[in-house]
GROMACS .gro file of C-alpha atoms in nm:
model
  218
    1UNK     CA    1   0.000   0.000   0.000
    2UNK     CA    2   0.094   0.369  -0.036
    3UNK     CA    3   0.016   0.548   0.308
    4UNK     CA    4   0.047   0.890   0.315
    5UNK     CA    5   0.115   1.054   0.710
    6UNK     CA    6   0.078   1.403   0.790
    7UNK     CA    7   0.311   1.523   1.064
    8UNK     CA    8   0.544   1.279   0.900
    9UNK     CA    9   0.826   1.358   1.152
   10UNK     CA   10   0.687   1.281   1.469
   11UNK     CA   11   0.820   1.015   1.679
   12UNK     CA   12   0.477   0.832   1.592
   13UNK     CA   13   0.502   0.907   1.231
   14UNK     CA   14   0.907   0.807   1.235
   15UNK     CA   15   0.790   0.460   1.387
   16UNK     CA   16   0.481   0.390   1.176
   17UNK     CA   17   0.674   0.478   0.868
   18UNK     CA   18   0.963   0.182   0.970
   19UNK     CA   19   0.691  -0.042   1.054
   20UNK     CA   20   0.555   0.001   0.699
   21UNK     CA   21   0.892  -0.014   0.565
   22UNK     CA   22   0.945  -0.337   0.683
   23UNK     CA   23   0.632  -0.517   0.518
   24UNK     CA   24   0.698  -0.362   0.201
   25UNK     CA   25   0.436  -0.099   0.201
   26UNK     CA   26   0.535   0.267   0.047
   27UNK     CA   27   0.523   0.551   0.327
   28UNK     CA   28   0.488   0.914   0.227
   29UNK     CA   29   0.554   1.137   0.510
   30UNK     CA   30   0.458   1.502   0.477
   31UNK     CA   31   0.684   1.710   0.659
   32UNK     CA   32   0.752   2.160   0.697
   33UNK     CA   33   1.091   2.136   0.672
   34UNK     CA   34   1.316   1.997   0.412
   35UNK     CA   35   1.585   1.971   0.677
   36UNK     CA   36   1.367   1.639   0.789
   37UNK     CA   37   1.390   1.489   0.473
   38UNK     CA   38   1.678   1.260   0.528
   39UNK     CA   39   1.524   1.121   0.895
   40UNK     CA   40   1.209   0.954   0.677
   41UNK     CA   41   1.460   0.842   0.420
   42UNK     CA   42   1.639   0.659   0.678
   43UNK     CA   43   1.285   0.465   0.765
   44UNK     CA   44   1.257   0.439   0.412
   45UNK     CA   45   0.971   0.683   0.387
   46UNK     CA   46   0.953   0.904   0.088
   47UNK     CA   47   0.943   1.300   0.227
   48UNK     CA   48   0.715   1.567   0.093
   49UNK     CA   49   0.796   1.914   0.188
   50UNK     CA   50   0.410   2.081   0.248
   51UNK     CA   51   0.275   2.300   0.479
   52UNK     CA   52  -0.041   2.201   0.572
   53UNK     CA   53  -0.130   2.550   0.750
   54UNK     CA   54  -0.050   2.736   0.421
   55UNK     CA   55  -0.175   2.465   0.137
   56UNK     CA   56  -0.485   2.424  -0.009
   57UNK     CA   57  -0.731   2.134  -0.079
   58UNK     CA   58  -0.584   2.131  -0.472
   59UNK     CA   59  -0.215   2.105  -0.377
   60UNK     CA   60  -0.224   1.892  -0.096
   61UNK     CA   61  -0.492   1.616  -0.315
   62UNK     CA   62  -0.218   1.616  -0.585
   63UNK     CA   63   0.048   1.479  -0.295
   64UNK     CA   64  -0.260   1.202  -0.215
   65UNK     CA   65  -0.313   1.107  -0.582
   66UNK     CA   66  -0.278   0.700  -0.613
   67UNK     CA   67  -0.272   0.697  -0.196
   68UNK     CA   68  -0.497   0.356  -0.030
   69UNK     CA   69  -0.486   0.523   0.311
   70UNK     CA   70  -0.394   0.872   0.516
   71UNK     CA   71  -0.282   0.909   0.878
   72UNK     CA   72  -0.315   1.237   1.050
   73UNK     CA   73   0.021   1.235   1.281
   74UNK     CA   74   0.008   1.593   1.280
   75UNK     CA   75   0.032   1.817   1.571
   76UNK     CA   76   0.119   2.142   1.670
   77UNK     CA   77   0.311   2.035   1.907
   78UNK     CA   78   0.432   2.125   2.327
   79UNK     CA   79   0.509   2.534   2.309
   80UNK     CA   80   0.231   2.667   2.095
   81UNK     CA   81  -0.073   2.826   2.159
   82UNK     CA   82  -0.428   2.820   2.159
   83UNK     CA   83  -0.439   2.954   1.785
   84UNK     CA   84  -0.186   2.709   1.615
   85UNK     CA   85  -0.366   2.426   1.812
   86UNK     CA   86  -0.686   2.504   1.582
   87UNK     CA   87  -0.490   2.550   1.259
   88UNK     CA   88  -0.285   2.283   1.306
   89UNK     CA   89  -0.482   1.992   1.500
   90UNK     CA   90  -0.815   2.109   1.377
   91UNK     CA   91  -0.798   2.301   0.999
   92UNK     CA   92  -0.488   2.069   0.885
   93UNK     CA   93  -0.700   1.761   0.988
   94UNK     CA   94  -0.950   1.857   0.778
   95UNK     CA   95  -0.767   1.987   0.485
   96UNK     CA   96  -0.658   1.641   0.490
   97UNK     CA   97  -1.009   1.486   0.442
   98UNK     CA   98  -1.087   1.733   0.183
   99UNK     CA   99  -0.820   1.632   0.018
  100UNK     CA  100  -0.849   1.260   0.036
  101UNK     CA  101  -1.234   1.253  -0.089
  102UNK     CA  102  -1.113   1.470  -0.370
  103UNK     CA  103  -0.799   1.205  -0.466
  104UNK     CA  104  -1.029   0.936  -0.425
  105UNK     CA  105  -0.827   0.834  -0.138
  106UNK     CA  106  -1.050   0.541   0.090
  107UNK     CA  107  -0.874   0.520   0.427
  108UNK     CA  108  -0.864   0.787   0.680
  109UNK     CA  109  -0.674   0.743   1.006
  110UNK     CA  110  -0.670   1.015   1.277
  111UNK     CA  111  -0.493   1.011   1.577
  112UNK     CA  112  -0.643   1.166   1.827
  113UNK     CA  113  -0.642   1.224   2.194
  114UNK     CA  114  -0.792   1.079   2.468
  115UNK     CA  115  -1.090   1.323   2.623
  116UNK     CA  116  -1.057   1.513   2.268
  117UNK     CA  117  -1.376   1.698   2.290
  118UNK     CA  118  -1.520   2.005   2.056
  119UNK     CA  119  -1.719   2.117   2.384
  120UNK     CA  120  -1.406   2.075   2.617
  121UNK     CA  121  -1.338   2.312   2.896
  122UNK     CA  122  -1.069   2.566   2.961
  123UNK     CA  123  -0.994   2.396   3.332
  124UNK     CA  124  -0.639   2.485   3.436
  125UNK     CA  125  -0.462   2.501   3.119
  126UNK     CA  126  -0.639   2.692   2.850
  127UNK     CA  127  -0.390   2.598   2.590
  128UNK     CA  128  -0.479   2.234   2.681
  129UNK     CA  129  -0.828   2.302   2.662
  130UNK     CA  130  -0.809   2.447   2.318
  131UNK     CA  131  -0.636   2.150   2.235
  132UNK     CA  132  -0.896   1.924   2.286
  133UNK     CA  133  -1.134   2.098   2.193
  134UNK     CA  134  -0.966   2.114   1.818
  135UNK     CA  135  -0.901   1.739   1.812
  136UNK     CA  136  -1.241   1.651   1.900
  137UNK     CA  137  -1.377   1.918   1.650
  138UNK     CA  138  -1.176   1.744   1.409
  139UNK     CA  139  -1.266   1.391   1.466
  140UNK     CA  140  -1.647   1.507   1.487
  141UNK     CA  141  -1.576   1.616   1.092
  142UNK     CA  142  -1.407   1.308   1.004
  143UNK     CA  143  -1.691   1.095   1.166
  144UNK     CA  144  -1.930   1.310   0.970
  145UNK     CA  145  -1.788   1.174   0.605
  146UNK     CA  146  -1.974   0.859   0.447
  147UNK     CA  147  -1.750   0.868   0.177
  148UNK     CA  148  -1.437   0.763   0.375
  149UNK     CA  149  -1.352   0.414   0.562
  150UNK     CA  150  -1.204   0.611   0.907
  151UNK     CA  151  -1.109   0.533   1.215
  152UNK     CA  152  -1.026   0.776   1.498
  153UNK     CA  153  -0.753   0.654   1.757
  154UNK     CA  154  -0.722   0.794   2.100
  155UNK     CA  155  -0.393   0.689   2.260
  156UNK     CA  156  -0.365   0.748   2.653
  157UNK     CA  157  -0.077   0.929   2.790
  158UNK     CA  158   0.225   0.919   2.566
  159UNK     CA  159   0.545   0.757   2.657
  160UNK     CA  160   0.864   0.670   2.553
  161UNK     CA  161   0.906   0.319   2.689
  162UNK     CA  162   0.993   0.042   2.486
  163UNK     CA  163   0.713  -0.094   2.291
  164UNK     CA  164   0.535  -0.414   2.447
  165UNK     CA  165   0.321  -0.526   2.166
  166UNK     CA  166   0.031  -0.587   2.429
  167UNK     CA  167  -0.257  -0.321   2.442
  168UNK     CA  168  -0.621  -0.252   2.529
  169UNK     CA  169  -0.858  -0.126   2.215
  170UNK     CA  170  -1.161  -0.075   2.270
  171UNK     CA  171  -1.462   0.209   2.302
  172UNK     CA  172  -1.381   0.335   2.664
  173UNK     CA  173  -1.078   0.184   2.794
  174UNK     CA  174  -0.979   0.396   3.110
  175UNK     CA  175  -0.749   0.588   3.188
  176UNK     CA  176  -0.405   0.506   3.111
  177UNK     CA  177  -0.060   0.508   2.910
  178UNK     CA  178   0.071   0.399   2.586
  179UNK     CA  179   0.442   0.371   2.466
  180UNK     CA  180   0.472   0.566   2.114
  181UNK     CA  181   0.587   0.284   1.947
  182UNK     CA  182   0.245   0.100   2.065
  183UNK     CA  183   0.089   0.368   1.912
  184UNK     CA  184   0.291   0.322   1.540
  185UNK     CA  185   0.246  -0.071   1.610
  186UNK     CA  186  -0.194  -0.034   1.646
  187UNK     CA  187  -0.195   0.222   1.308
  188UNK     CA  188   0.002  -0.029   1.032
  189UNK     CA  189  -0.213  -0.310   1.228
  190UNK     CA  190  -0.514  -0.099   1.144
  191UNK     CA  191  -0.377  -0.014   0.805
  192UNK     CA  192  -0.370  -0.383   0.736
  193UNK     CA  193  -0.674  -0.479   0.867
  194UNK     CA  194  -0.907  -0.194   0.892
  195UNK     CA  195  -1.226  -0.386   0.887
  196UNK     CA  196  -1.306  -0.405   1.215
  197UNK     CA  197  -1.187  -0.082   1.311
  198UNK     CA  198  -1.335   0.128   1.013
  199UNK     CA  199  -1.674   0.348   1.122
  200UNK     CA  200  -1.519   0.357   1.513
  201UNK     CA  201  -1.335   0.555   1.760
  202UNK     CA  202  -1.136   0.401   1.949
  203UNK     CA  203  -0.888   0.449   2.277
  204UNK     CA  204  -0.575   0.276   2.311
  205UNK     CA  205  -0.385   0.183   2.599
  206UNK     CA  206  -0.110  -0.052   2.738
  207UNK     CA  207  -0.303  -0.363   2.828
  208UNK     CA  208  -0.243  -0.777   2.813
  209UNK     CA  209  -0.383  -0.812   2.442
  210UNK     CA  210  -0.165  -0.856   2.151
  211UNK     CA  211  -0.174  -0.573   1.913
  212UNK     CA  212  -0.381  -0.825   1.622
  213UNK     CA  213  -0.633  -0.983   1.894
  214UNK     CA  214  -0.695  -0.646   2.047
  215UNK     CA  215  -0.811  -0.528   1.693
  216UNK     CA  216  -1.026  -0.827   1.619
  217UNK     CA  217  -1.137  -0.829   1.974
  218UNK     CA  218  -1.047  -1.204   2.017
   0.00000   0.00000   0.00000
């Protein structure tokens, strides 16, 4: 398959793009910066330098042309604001969809965030807040497209721990963590069998299941 990721340089995106490498699938990453290039070539991912903040539908469906799936690994990212939160983690999430329905692109992936929520409070961190509010306005659009086969992922708290292969995936799973390379492990599983994961969101976090009977839920 040819998988397409935005945020292509993200320690998710970096993972998920070896992981495809290695089963002979073609990874595109989309990264801002050429100066990135050479870390996805290393993964064997080919780079695409585009803005997603600054592109339109047009330009980025021309990147997707010939694409079976897209993964949003895109974030703003720890330091910005409220605004960039929205342009980023919202607007770039669904530029993407645009553009896939236009390319005639299938597969949508999104990952999301666990509590993402379009009517999400402030609390104690505003900038937080904004955040999840963007990420659940964004997978309320995706979830609002007949015309693609999505699924919206909502990993747990984000670590760097060494990948266990063993996971919880389901509707509601708790609170919880998730090493990033979990994460990268659950997308190519749902690349490659997207089935019973397509028309769902779902929350993901270190459990006792392997990755491929967590997804089939045997």
């Amino acid at each position: 398959m040819r998988i397409v990721i935005a945020g292509g340089h993200g320690r998710i995106a970096l993972d998920l793009e070896q992981l495809l490498t290695d089963r002979g699938d073609t990874p595109v990453g989309l990264i801002r910066h050429a100066g990135q290039a050479d870390d996805l070539r290393q993964r064997g991912a080919e780079p695409v330098v585009l803005d997603l903040e600054s592109s339109g539908v047009s330009e980025v469906a021309a990147v997707l042309g010939g694409a079976d799936a897209v993964v949003f690994a895109a974030g703003a990212g720890p330091g910005s604001g409220a605004a960039r939160k929205d342009t980023v983690d919202r607007a770039a999430a669904v530029l993407l969809a645009d553009a896939a329905e236009r390319a005639g692109v299938p597969r949508y992936v999104m990952v999301s965030s666990m509590g993402a929520d379009a009517a999400a409070p402030d609390g104690t961190d505003p900038v937080f807040g904004a955040y999840l509010r963007a990420k659940g306005a964004a997978d309320d659009d995706l979830r609002a497209r007949p015309g693609l086969e999505w699924t919206v992922l909502r990993p747990g708290s984000l670590t760097d721990a060494p990948p266990t292969g063993l996971v919880t995936l389901a509707e509601h799973t708790g609170r919880g963590s998730v090493p990033r390379g979990d994460v990268a492990a659950v997308l190519a599983a749902l690349l490659t069998v997207p089935a019973p994961a397509a028309g769902r969101t779902l929350e993901l976090v270190s459990g006792r299941q392997p990755i491929a009977a967590a997804l089939t839920g045997s």
